[in-house]
Amino acid sequence: TDTDTADEAVRATCDDATVCKRFATSKGYWKDPYIQYFVRSVGERKAPEINRGYYARVQGVNRLLDAFLKKTQCDCQIINLGAGLDTTFWRLKDDNLMPRKFFEVDFPTIVARKIHYIKTKPPLSKPIIETHSTDSLLLDAHSLDSDRYCIIGADLRNISDMEEKLKKFQLNTDSGGPRTAAYLLPTLVLTECVLVYMSPSQSSGLIRWAAETFHTAMFINYEQVNMYDRFGQVMIENLQRRQCTLAGVETCQSLELQKERFLRSGWEHANALDMIAVYSMLPQEDVGRIERLEFLDELELLQQLLQHYSISWASKEKLSLGIIWLF
Ligand code: SAM
């Protein structure tokens, strides 16, 4: 059916992200010793502006993530929605920044692939086994559950099914009975290039679910923005050519709309920056280092690219953690 084709095209975007990250790390933009186990070969050369764009994306998201972990002293849980083949769990383990539990959700077929890689690659499975206290670790074709890391196959557009699965694997939520605030873990929800593939009502529903489920929480979202102009149109057409529709593109028209979506869906504070701003706020010493890696003559193209992506984030807190923007 058309829906199947569209979903398949959305699933394929997971490989794009991993292939581009793999290439950029092979050039030294940042370190990721685990990504090689998810895409074997380095693949075709990517243009320097693409590599810089991925650098800004990964560094920007990581800085927010790490700030949240430090604020909560890792006494928190993280849920990466539409995680694809993301390697953050392993990075956090190596950096001694592991949350109490790290959850990932993606379509069952993507999850099955990820679990297959984990099963067959000791550098991936070892850290999971090491952080697990008992002998029995749940590992089947569509889910993995250990003490600190859990991967679930579910459709983000079916919130009740997803929630049920997450709870089955000990997600800590506000609606779990007469618990006191002390037992409720601060929660970080991450969506990196995911919401844009869902309709505006579906993504708002997910954002509202997170606000209603966790009393002290942060939501980090990375995706397209400013899509109304010529450059935005070209980005949309490129995806359409691969049968991939950006069902949520209308929510990606401006930074204002990104913020509003959070504020209308139960979040107390919201912020949004385009990637030009994020790029300029990253530690300039490291930015200088990566800018020397490859010569870039199309500076304008880089600016255009960065201008069409954004990081938006929102927070709400019952426990006064002071979750703030710590670039
Ligand atoms: N977040 C990862 C990253 O940045 O490397 C992957 C990004 S990839 C562009 C989008 C991911 O979202 C894909 O893995 C896709 O399967 C997942 N996704 C999109 N819509 C989804 C849905 N309705 N249910 C579950 N996963 C979904």
mmCIF file of C-alpha atoms and ligand atoms in Angstrom:
data_model
loop_
_atom_site.group_PDB
_atom_site.id
_atom_site.type_symbol
_atom_site.label_atom_id
_atom_site.label_comp_id
_atom_site.label_asym_id
_atom_site.label_seq_id
_atom_site.Cartn_x
_atom_site.Cartn_y
_atom_site.Cartn_z
ATOM 1 C CA THR A 1 0.000 0.000 0.000
ATOM 2 C CA ASP A 2 0.944 3.677 -0.162
ATOM 3 C CA THR A 3 1.307 3.808 3.603
ATOM 4 C CA ASP A 4 3.748 0.903 3.556
ATOM 5 C CA THR A 5 5.827 2.569 0.855
ATOM 6 C CA ALA A 6 5.838 5.850 2.760
ATOM 7 C CA ASP A 7 6.817 4.145 6.026
ATOM 8 C CA GLU A 8 9.551 2.201 4.252
ATOM 9 C CA ALA A 9 10.958 5.451 2.870
ATOM 10 C CA VAL A 10 10.910 6.963 6.364
ATOM 11 C CA ARG A 11 12.733 3.919 7.744
ATOM 12 C CA ALA A 12 15.380 4.327 5.048
ATOM 13 C CA THR A 13 16.257 7.776 6.467
ATOM 14 C CA CYS A 14 17.829 5.948 9.387
ATOM 15 C CA ASP A 15 20.581 4.666 7.090
ATOM 16 C CA ASP A 16 21.152 8.148 5.654
ATOM 17 C CA ALA A 17 21.846 9.498 9.118
ATOM 18 C CA THR A 18 24.173 6.641 10.028
ATOM 19 C CA VAL A 19 26.044 6.691 6.712
ATOM 20 C CA CYS A 20 26.634 10.449 6.967
ATOM 21 C CA LYS A 21 27.734 10.215 10.590
ATOM 22 C CA ARG A 22 30.044 7.331 9.705
ATOM 23 C CA PHE A 23 31.656 9.353 6.941
ATOM 24 C CA ALA A 24 32.102 12.482 9.083
ATOM 25 C CA THR A 25 33.674 10.484 11.915
ATOM 26 C CA SER A 26 36.031 8.794 9.450
ATOM 27 C CA LYS A 27 37.251 12.297 8.549
ATOM 28 C CA GLY A 28 37.769 13.160 12.205
ATOM 29 C CA TYR A 29 34.900 15.601 12.776
ATOM 30 C CA TRP A 30 34.143 13.846 16.049
ATOM 31 C CA LYS A 31 34.897 10.442 17.548
ATOM 32 C CA ASP A 32 32.476 7.526 17.451
ATOM 33 C CA PRO A 33 34.197 4.149 17.794
ATOM 34 C CA TYR A 34 30.869 2.301 17.650
ATOM 35 C CA ILE A 35 29.250 3.539 14.454
ATOM 36 C CA GLN A 36 31.508 1.297 12.323
ATOM 37 C CA TYR A 37 29.587 -1.717 13.665
ATOM 38 C CA PHE A 38 26.346 -0.382 12.185
ATOM 39 C CA VAL A 39 27.681 0.577 8.746
ATOM 40 C CA ARG A 40 30.672 -1.381 7.696
ATOM 41 C CA SER A 41 32.166 0.689 4.906
ATOM 42 C CA VAL A 42 32.853 4.394 5.008
ATOM 43 C CA GLY A 43 30.980 4.829 1.770
ATOM 44 C CA GLU A 44 30.911 7.611 -0.752
ATOM 45 C CA ARG A 45 32.490 10.935 -0.007
ATOM 46 C CA LYS A 46 30.130 13.549 1.433
ATOM 47 C CA ALA A 47 30.523 17.248 0.761
ATOM 48 C CA PRO A 48 32.305 19.254 3.481
ATOM 49 C CA GLU A 49 29.182 21.322 4.219
ATOM 50 C CA ILE A 50 27.245 18.111 4.913
ATOM 51 C CA ASN A 51 29.953 16.978 7.317
ATOM 52 C CA ARG A 52 29.943 20.325 9.109
ATOM 53 C CA GLY A 53 26.166 20.194 9.327
ATOM 54 C CA TYR A 54 26.290 16.764 10.955
ATOM 55 C CA TYR A 55 29.027 17.993 13.274
ATOM 56 C CA ALA A 56 26.795 20.854 14.449
ATOM 57 C CA ARG A 57 23.847 18.480 14.855
ATOM 58 C CA VAL A 58 25.719 15.892 16.882
ATOM 59 C CA GLN A 59 27.642 18.379 19.031
ATOM 60 C CA GLY A 60 24.574 20.535 19.627
ATOM 61 C CA VAL A 61 22.381 17.645 20.709
ATOM 62 C CA ASN A 62 25.165 16.081 22.787
ATOM 63 C CA ARG A 63 25.826 19.289 24.680
ATOM 64 C CA LEU A 64 22.197 19.565 25.737
ATOM 65 C CA LEU A 65 22.043 15.891 26.598
ATOM 66 C CA ASP A 66 25.224 16.040 28.681
ATOM 67 C CA ALA A 67 24.032 19.202 30.450
ATOM 68 C CA PHE A 68 20.836 17.402 31.466
ATOM 69 C CA LEU A 69 22.786 14.369 32.699
ATOM 70 C CA LYS A 70 25.126 16.543 34.745
ATOM 71 C CA LYS A 71 22.240 18.559 36.213
ATOM 72 C CA THR A 72 20.498 15.375 37.301
ATOM 73 C CA GLN A 73 23.768 13.660 38.273
ATOM 74 C CA CYS A 74 22.687 10.869 35.925
ATOM 75 C CA ASP A 75 19.807 10.057 38.241
ATOM 76 C CA CYS A 76 17.421 10.231 35.312
ATOM 77 C CA GLN A 77 16.085 8.311 32.340
ATOM 78 C CA ILE A 78 16.475 9.078 28.650
ATOM 79 C CA ILE A 79 14.064 8.082 25.895
ATOM 80 C CA ASN A 80 15.356 8.389 22.345
ATOM 81 C CA LEU A 81 12.334 8.235 20.029
ATOM 82 C CA GLY A 82 13.073 7.222 16.433
ATOM 83 C CA ALA A 83 16.604 6.388 17.573
ATOM 84 C CA GLY A 84 17.526 4.433 14.459
ATOM 85 C CA LEU A 85 21.086 3.120 14.753
ATOM 86 C CA ASP A 86 22.139 5.869 17.151
ATOM 87 C CA THR A 87 25.201 5.114 19.311
ATOM 88 C CA THR A 88 24.597 7.496 22.221
ATOM 89 C CA PHE A 89 24.185 4.715 24.784
ATOM 90 C CA TRP A 90 27.782 3.547 24.220
ATOM 91 C CA ARG A 91 29.166 7.088 24.273
ATOM 92 C CA LEU A 92 27.495 7.810 27.602
ATOM 93 C CA LYS A 93 28.863 4.587 29.061
ATOM 94 C CA ASP A 94 32.394 5.503 27.968
ATOM 95 C CA ASP A 95 32.012 9.079 29.244
ATOM 96 C CA ASN A 96 30.700 7.899 32.613
ATOM 97 C CA LEU A 97 27.437 9.680 31.981
ATOM 98 C CA MET A 98 25.020 6.792 31.880
ATOM 99 C CA PRO A 99 21.491 7.539 32.995
ATOM 100 C CA ARG A 100 19.654 5.061 35.227
ATOM 101 C CA LYS A 101 18.071 3.716 32.085
ATOM 102 C CA PHE A 102 18.351 4.549 28.413
ATOM 103 C CA PHE A 103 15.325 3.686 26.242
ATOM 104 C CA GLU A 104 15.079 3.654 22.475
ATOM 105 C CA VAL A 105 12.038 3.268 20.262
ATOM 106 C CA ASP A 106 11.912 2.749 16.512
ATOM 107 C CA PHE A 107 9.950 0.709 13.981
ATOM 108 C CA PRO A 108 10.237 -3.047 14.681
ATOM 109 C CA THR A 109 12.216 -3.721 11.482
ATOM 110 C CA ILE A 110 14.852 -1.115 12.399
ATOM 111 C CA VAL A 111 15.014 -2.422 15.957
ATOM 112 C CA ALA A 112 15.451 -5.982 14.670
ATOM 113 C CA ARG A 113 18.443 -4.853 12.616
ATOM 114 C CA LYS A 114 19.975 -2.971 15.519
ATOM 115 C CA ILE A 115 19.565 -5.935 17.844
ATOM 116 C CA HIS A 116 21.137 -8.218 15.255
ATOM 117 C CA TYR A 117 24.227 -5.964 15.101
ATOM 118 C CA ILE A 118 24.412 -5.848 18.895
ATOM 119 C CA LYS A 119 24.153 -9.636 19.179
ATOM 120 C CA THR A 120 26.864 -10.278 16.631
ATOM 121 C CA LYS A 121 29.371 -7.555 17.597
ATOM 122 C CA PRO A 122 31.061 -8.016 20.993
ATOM 123 C CA PRO A 123 32.164 -4.340 21.239
ATOM 124 C CA LEU A 124 28.446 -3.474 21.190
ATOM 125 C CA SER A 125 27.174 -6.249 23.437
ATOM 126 C CA LYS A 126 29.945 -6.149 26.047
ATOM 127 C CA PRO A 127 28.993 -2.778 27.588
ATOM 128 C CA ILE A 128 25.366 -3.899 27.832
ATOM 129 C CA ILE A 129 26.309 -7.137 29.580
ATOM 130 C CA GLU A 130 28.759 -5.310 31.841
ATOM 131 C CA THR A 131 26.082 -2.949 33.084
ATOM 132 C CA HIS A 132 23.585 -5.727 33.683
ATOM 133 C CA SER A 133 23.393 -7.338 37.126
ATOM 134 C CA THR A 134 21.794 -10.708 36.508
ATOM 135 C CA ASP A 135 22.391 -13.516 34.048
ATOM 136 C CA SER A 136 19.082 -13.169 32.305
ATOM 137 C CA LEU A 137 18.990 -10.444 29.746
ATOM 138 C CA LEU A 138 15.950 -10.139 27.539
ATOM 139 C CA LEU A 139 16.942 -10.280 23.905
ATOM 140 C CA ASP A 140 14.540 -11.303 21.194
ATOM 141 C CA ALA A 141 14.099 -10.215 17.603
ATOM 142 C CA HIS A 142 12.135 -7.054 18.433
ATOM 143 C CA SER A 143 13.258 -5.972 21.857
ATOM 144 C CA LEU A 144 16.242 -5.821 24.119
ATOM 145 C CA ASP A 145 15.983 -5.200 27.820
ATOM 146 C CA SER A 146 18.849 -4.936 30.263
ATOM 147 C CA ASP A 147 19.234 -2.985 33.522
ATOM 148 C CA ARG A 148 20.478 0.160 31.809
ATOM 149 C CA TYR A 149 19.552 -0.120 28.135
ATOM 150 C CA CYS A 150 16.281 -1.006 26.471
ATOM 151 C CA ILE A 151 15.291 -1.038 22.809
ATOM 152 C CA ILE A 152 11.672 -1.361 21.775
ATOM 153 C CA GLY A 153 9.990 -1.836 18.411
ATOM 154 C CA ALA A 154 6.887 0.352 18.213
ATOM 155 C CA ASP A 155 5.167 2.931 16.049
ATOM 156 C CA LEU A 156 5.443 6.421 17.555
ATOM 157 C CA ARG A 157 2.056 7.248 16.034
ATOM 158 C CA ASN A 158 0.426 4.694 18.313
ATOM 159 C CA ILE A 159 1.154 6.230 21.702
ATOM 160 C CA SER A 160 -0.787 3.826 23.909
ATOM 161 C CA ASP A 161 0.954 0.797 22.400
ATOM 162 C CA MET A 162 4.346 2.465 22.759
ATOM 163 C CA GLU A 163 3.637 3.483 26.358
ATOM 164 C CA GLU A 164 2.500 0.005 27.264
ATOM 165 C CA LYS A 165 5.718 -1.472 25.898
ATOM 166 C CA LEU A 166 7.883 1.118 27.658
ATOM 167 C CA LYS A 167 6.143 0.453 30.959
ATOM 168 C CA LYS A 168 6.622 -3.261 30.527
ATOM 169 C CA PHE A 169 10.338 -2.505 30.561
ATOM 170 C CA GLN A 170 10.217 -0.376 33.717
ATOM 171 C CA LEU A 171 9.843 3.083 32.325
ATOM 172 C CA ASN A 172 9.396 5.332 35.327
ATOM 173 C CA THR A 173 6.250 7.447 34.891
ATOM 174 C CA ASP A 174 4.089 9.832 36.842
ATOM 175 C CA SER A 175 0.949 7.810 36.272
ATOM 176 C CA GLY A 176 2.206 4.681 37.970
ATOM 177 C CA GLY A 177 0.309 5.004 41.241
ATOM 178 C CA PRO A 178 0.752 6.702 44.610
ATOM 179 C CA ARG A 179 4.421 7.421 44.417
ATOM 180 C CA THR A 180 6.089 10.503 45.794
ATOM 181 C CA ALA A 181 8.124 12.891 43.731
ATOM 182 C CA ALA A 182 11.291 11.383 45.168
ATOM 183 C CA TYR A 183 10.724 8.199 43.181
ATOM 184 C CA LEU A 184 9.975 9.891 39.902
ATOM 185 C CA LEU A 185 13.004 10.203 37.726
ATOM 186 C CA PRO A 186 13.699 13.339 35.705
ATOM 187 C CA THR A 187 13.240 12.342 32.084
ATOM 188 C CA LEU A 188 14.813 13.469 28.857
ATOM 189 C CA VAL A 189 12.989 12.777 25.607
ATOM 190 C CA LEU A 190 14.969 13.123 22.387
ATOM 191 C CA THR A 191 13.725 13.243 18.805
ATOM 192 C CA GLU A 192 16.451 13.734 16.216
ATOM 193 C CA CYS A 193 15.037 14.128 12.692
ATOM 194 C CA VAL A 194 11.872 12.225 13.567
ATOM 195 C CA LEU A 195 8.859 14.471 14.198
ATOM 196 C CA VAL A 196 8.930 15.901 10.680
ATOM 197 C CA TYR A 197 7.872 12.489 9.342
ATOM 198 C CA MET A 198 4.681 12.555 11.415
ATOM 199 C CA SER A 199 1.550 14.665 10.928
ATOM 200 C CA PRO A 200 1.287 17.817 13.087
ATOM 201 C CA SER A 201 -1.382 16.216 15.262
ATOM 202 C CA GLN A 202 0.685 13.064 15.722
ATOM 203 C CA SER A 203 3.808 14.963 16.758
ATOM 204 C CA SER A 204 1.835 17.280 19.053
ATOM 205 C CA GLY A 205 0.250 14.195 20.592
ATOM 206 C CA LEU A 206 3.668 12.719 21.317
ATOM 207 C CA ILE A 207 4.941 15.981 22.778
ATOM 208 C CA ARG A 208 1.828 16.269 24.955
ATOM 209 C CA TRP A 209 2.146 12.650 26.074
ATOM 210 C CA ALA A 210 5.686 13.377 27.283
ATOM 211 C CA ALA A 211 4.573 16.503 29.166
ATOM 212 C CA GLU A 212 1.735 14.650 30.850
ATOM 213 C CA THR A 213 3.714 11.528 31.668
ATOM 214 C CA PHE A 214 6.803 13.046 33.268
ATOM 215 C CA HIS A 215 6.610 15.767 35.889
ATOM 216 C CA THR A 216 10.229 16.880 35.610
ATOM 217 C CA ALA A 217 11.375 16.603 32.066
ATOM 218 C CA MET A 218 13.169 18.005 29.093
ATOM 219 C CA PHE A 219 12.390 17.453 25.419
ATOM 220 C CA ILE A 220 15.070 17.964 22.768
ATOM 221 C CA ASN A 221 14.057 18.068 19.132
ATOM 222 C CA TYR A 222 16.320 18.437 16.098
ATOM 223 C CA GLU A 223 14.761 18.905 12.689
ATOM 224 C CA GLN A 224 14.199 21.079 9.634
ATOM 225 C CA VAL A 225 13.091 24.701 9.916
ATOM 226 C CA ASN A 226 12.422 27.655 7.594
ATOM 227 C CA MET A 227 11.124 25.321 4.924
ATOM 228 C CA TYR A 228 8.989 27.877 3.100
ATOM 229 C CA ASP A 229 11.751 29.275 0.862
ATOM 230 C CA ARG A 230 13.397 28.008 -2.315
ATOM 231 C CA PHE A 231 16.117 26.060 -0.501
ATOM 232 C CA GLY A 232 13.478 24.449 1.723
ATOM 233 C CA GLN A 233 11.500 23.455 -1.356
ATOM 234 C CA VAL A 234 14.542 21.728 -2.815
ATOM 235 C CA MET A 235 15.023 19.803 0.440
ATOM 236 C CA ILE A 236 11.387 18.680 0.333
ATOM 237 C CA GLU A 237 11.609 17.684 -3.341
ATOM 238 C CA ASN A 238 14.757 15.641 -2.713
ATOM 239 C CA LEU A 239 12.923 13.559 -0.146
ATOM 240 C CA GLN A 240 9.782 13.284 -2.229
ATOM 241 C CA ARG A 241 11.825 11.876 -5.063
ATOM 242 C CA ARG A 242 12.519 8.964 -2.725
ATOM 243 C CA GLN A 243 8.800 8.600 -1.864
ATOM 244 C CA CYS A 244 9.483 10.136 1.506
ATOM 245 C CA THR A 245 6.919 12.705 2.563
ATOM 246 C CA LEU A 246 7.519 15.202 5.296
ATOM 247 C CA ALA A 247 4.057 14.927 6.830
ATOM 248 C CA GLY A 248 4.964 17.443 9.494
ATOM 249 C CA VAL A 249 6.601 20.051 7.297
ATOM 250 C CA GLU A 250 4.057 22.735 8.195
ATOM 251 C CA THR A 251 5.273 22.701 11.811
ATOM 252 C CA CYS A 252 8.796 23.294 10.516
ATOM 253 C CA GLN A 253 8.112 26.710 9.050
ATOM 254 C CA SER A 254 9.701 28.770 11.795
ATOM 255 C CA LEU A 255 11.473 28.703 15.139
ATOM 256 C CA GLU A 256 8.396 30.437 16.591
ATOM 257 C CA LEU A 257 6.157 27.540 15.554
ATOM 258 C CA GLN A 258 8.576 25.033 17.030
ATOM 259 C CA LYS A 259 8.430 26.820 20.372
ATOM 260 C CA GLU A 260 4.670 27.264 20.234
ATOM 261 C CA ARG A 261 4.080 23.556 19.673
ATOM 262 C CA PHE A 262 5.762 22.819 23.008
ATOM 263 C CA LEU A 263 3.998 25.588 24.875
ATOM 264 C CA ARG A 264 0.598 24.536 23.528
ATOM 265 C CA SER A 265 1.246 20.906 24.514
ATOM 266 C CA GLY A 266 1.897 21.151 28.226
ATOM 267 C CA TRP A 267 5.492 22.354 28.472
ATOM 268 C CA GLU A 268 6.455 25.304 30.698
ATOM 269 C CA HIS A 269 9.468 26.679 28.873
ATOM 270 C CA ALA A 270 10.515 26.362 25.254
ATOM 271 C CA ASN A 271 13.375 27.573 23.135
ATOM 272 C CA ALA A 272 14.546 27.147 19.569
ATOM 273 C CA LEU A 273 17.708 28.036 17.677
ATOM 274 C CA ASP A 274 18.633 27.543 14.082
ATOM 275 C CA MET A 275 21.870 25.694 13.465
ATOM 276 C CA ILE A 276 23.728 28.868 12.437
ATOM 277 C CA ALA A 277 23.224 30.038 16.014
ATOM 278 C CA VAL A 278 24.105 26.636 17.462
ATOM 279 C CA TYR A 279 27.246 26.417 15.307
ATOM 280 C CA SER A 280 28.367 29.819 16.575
ATOM 281 C CA MET A 281 27.806 28.747 20.208
ATOM 282 C CA LEU A 282 29.856 25.564 20.023
ATOM 283 C CA PRO A 283 33.376 25.723 21.527
ATOM 284 C CA GLN A 284 35.224 27.728 18.908
ATOM 285 C CA GLU A 285 38.494 25.925 19.404
ATOM 286 C CA ASP A 286 36.946 22.666 18.245
ATOM 287 C CA VAL A 287 35.036 24.430 15.476
ATOM 288 C CA GLY A 288 38.370 25.821 14.294
ATOM 289 C CA ARG A 289 39.829 22.337 14.329
ATOM 290 C CA ILE A 290 37.058 20.810 12.194
ATOM 291 C CA GLU A 291 37.094 23.757 9.798
ATOM 292 C CA ARG A 292 40.700 22.897 9.004
ATOM 293 C CA LEU A 293 39.852 19.271 8.208
ATOM 294 C CA GLU A 294 38.452 19.948 4.753
ATOM 295 C CA PHE A 295 38.523 22.959 2.525
ATOM 296 C CA LEU A 296 35.094 24.482 2.024
ATOM 297 C CA ASP A 297 34.607 26.949 -0.781
ATOM 298 C CA GLU A 298 30.799 26.990 -0.716
ATOM 299 C CA LEU A 299 30.413 28.949 2.486
ATOM 300 C CA GLU A 300 27.026 30.178 1.380
ATOM 301 C CA LEU A 301 25.779 26.632 0.938
ATOM 302 C CA LEU A 302 26.830 25.797 4.494
ATOM 303 C CA GLN A 303 24.962 28.868 5.779
ATOM 304 C CA GLN A 304 21.838 27.823 3.849
ATOM 305 C CA LEU A 305 22.025 24.311 5.199
ATOM 306 C CA LEU A 306 22.512 25.427 8.797
ATOM 307 C CA GLN A 307 19.698 27.915 8.459
ATOM 308 C CA HIS A 308 17.293 25.125 7.534
ATOM 309 C CA TYR A 309 17.806 22.977 10.607
ATOM 310 C CA SER A 310 17.113 23.727 14.236
ATOM 311 C CA ILE A 311 17.348 22.484 17.767
ATOM 312 C CA SER A 312 14.319 23.214 19.893
ATOM 313 C CA TRP A 313 13.907 22.164 23.479
ATOM 314 C CA ALA A 314 11.394 22.456 26.243
ATOM 315 C CA SER A 315 11.301 21.791 29.946
ATOM 316 C CA LYS A 316 8.956 21.461 32.845
ATOM 317 C CA GLU A 317 9.923 20.850 36.411
ATOM 318 C CA LYS A 318 8.290 19.931 39.619
ATOM 319 C CA LEU A 319 11.687 19.229 41.108
ATOM 320 C CA SER A 320 13.597 22.463 40.714
ATOM 321 C CA LEU A 321 16.609 21.240 38.862
ATOM 322 C CA GLY A 322 17.233 24.349 36.895
ATOM 323 C CA ILE A 323 17.267 22.617 33.562
ATOM 324 C CA ILE A 324 18.614 25.364 31.420
ATOM 325 C CA TRP A 325 20.464 25.899 28.217
ATOM 326 C CA LEU A 326 24.087 25.183 29.004
ATOM 327 C CA PHE A 327 26.061 25.599 25.835
HETATM 328 N N1 SAM B 1 17.419 9.682 15.404
HETATM 329 C C1 SAM B 1 18.334 8.927 14.557
HETATM 330 C C2 SAM B 1 19.501 9.804 14.164
HETATM 331 O O1 SAM B 1 19.410 11.020 14.226
HETATM 332 O O2 SAM B 1 20.530 9.237 13.795
HETATM 333 C C3 SAM B 1 17.622 8.439 13.282
HETATM 334 C C4 SAM B 1 17.026 9.510 12.445
HETATM 335 S S1 SAM B 1 16.213 8.928 10.982
HETATM 336 C C5 SAM B 1 16.299 10.363 10.006
HETATM 337 C C6 SAM B 1 14.509 8.856 11.469
HETATM 338 C C7 SAM B 1 14.173 7.647 12.321
HETATM 339 O O3 SAM B 1 12.856 7.786 12.856
HETATM 340 C C8 SAM B 1 14.184 6.356 11.511
HETATM 341 O O4 SAM B 1 14.974 5.390 12.171
HETATM 342 C C9 SAM B 1 12.713 5.966 11.456
HETATM 343 O O5 SAM B 1 12.525 4.569 11.383
HETATM 344 C C10 SAM B 1 12.187 6.559 12.759
HETATM 345 N N2 SAM B 1 10.742 6.817 12.718
HETATM 346 C C11 SAM B 1 10.095 7.716 11.957
HETATM 347 N N3 SAM B 1 8.762 7.627 12.134
HETATM 348 C C12 SAM B 1 8.568 6.657 13.062
HETATM 349 C C13 SAM B 1 7.413 6.082 13.666
HETATM 350 N N4 SAM B 1 6.194 6.491 13.342
HETATM 351 N N5 SAM B 1 7.572 5.091 14.564
HETATM 352 C C14 SAM B 1 8.821 4.656 14.892
HETATM 353 N N6 SAM B 1 9.951 5.147 14.350
HETATM 354 C C15 SAM B 1 9.829 6.136 13.449
#
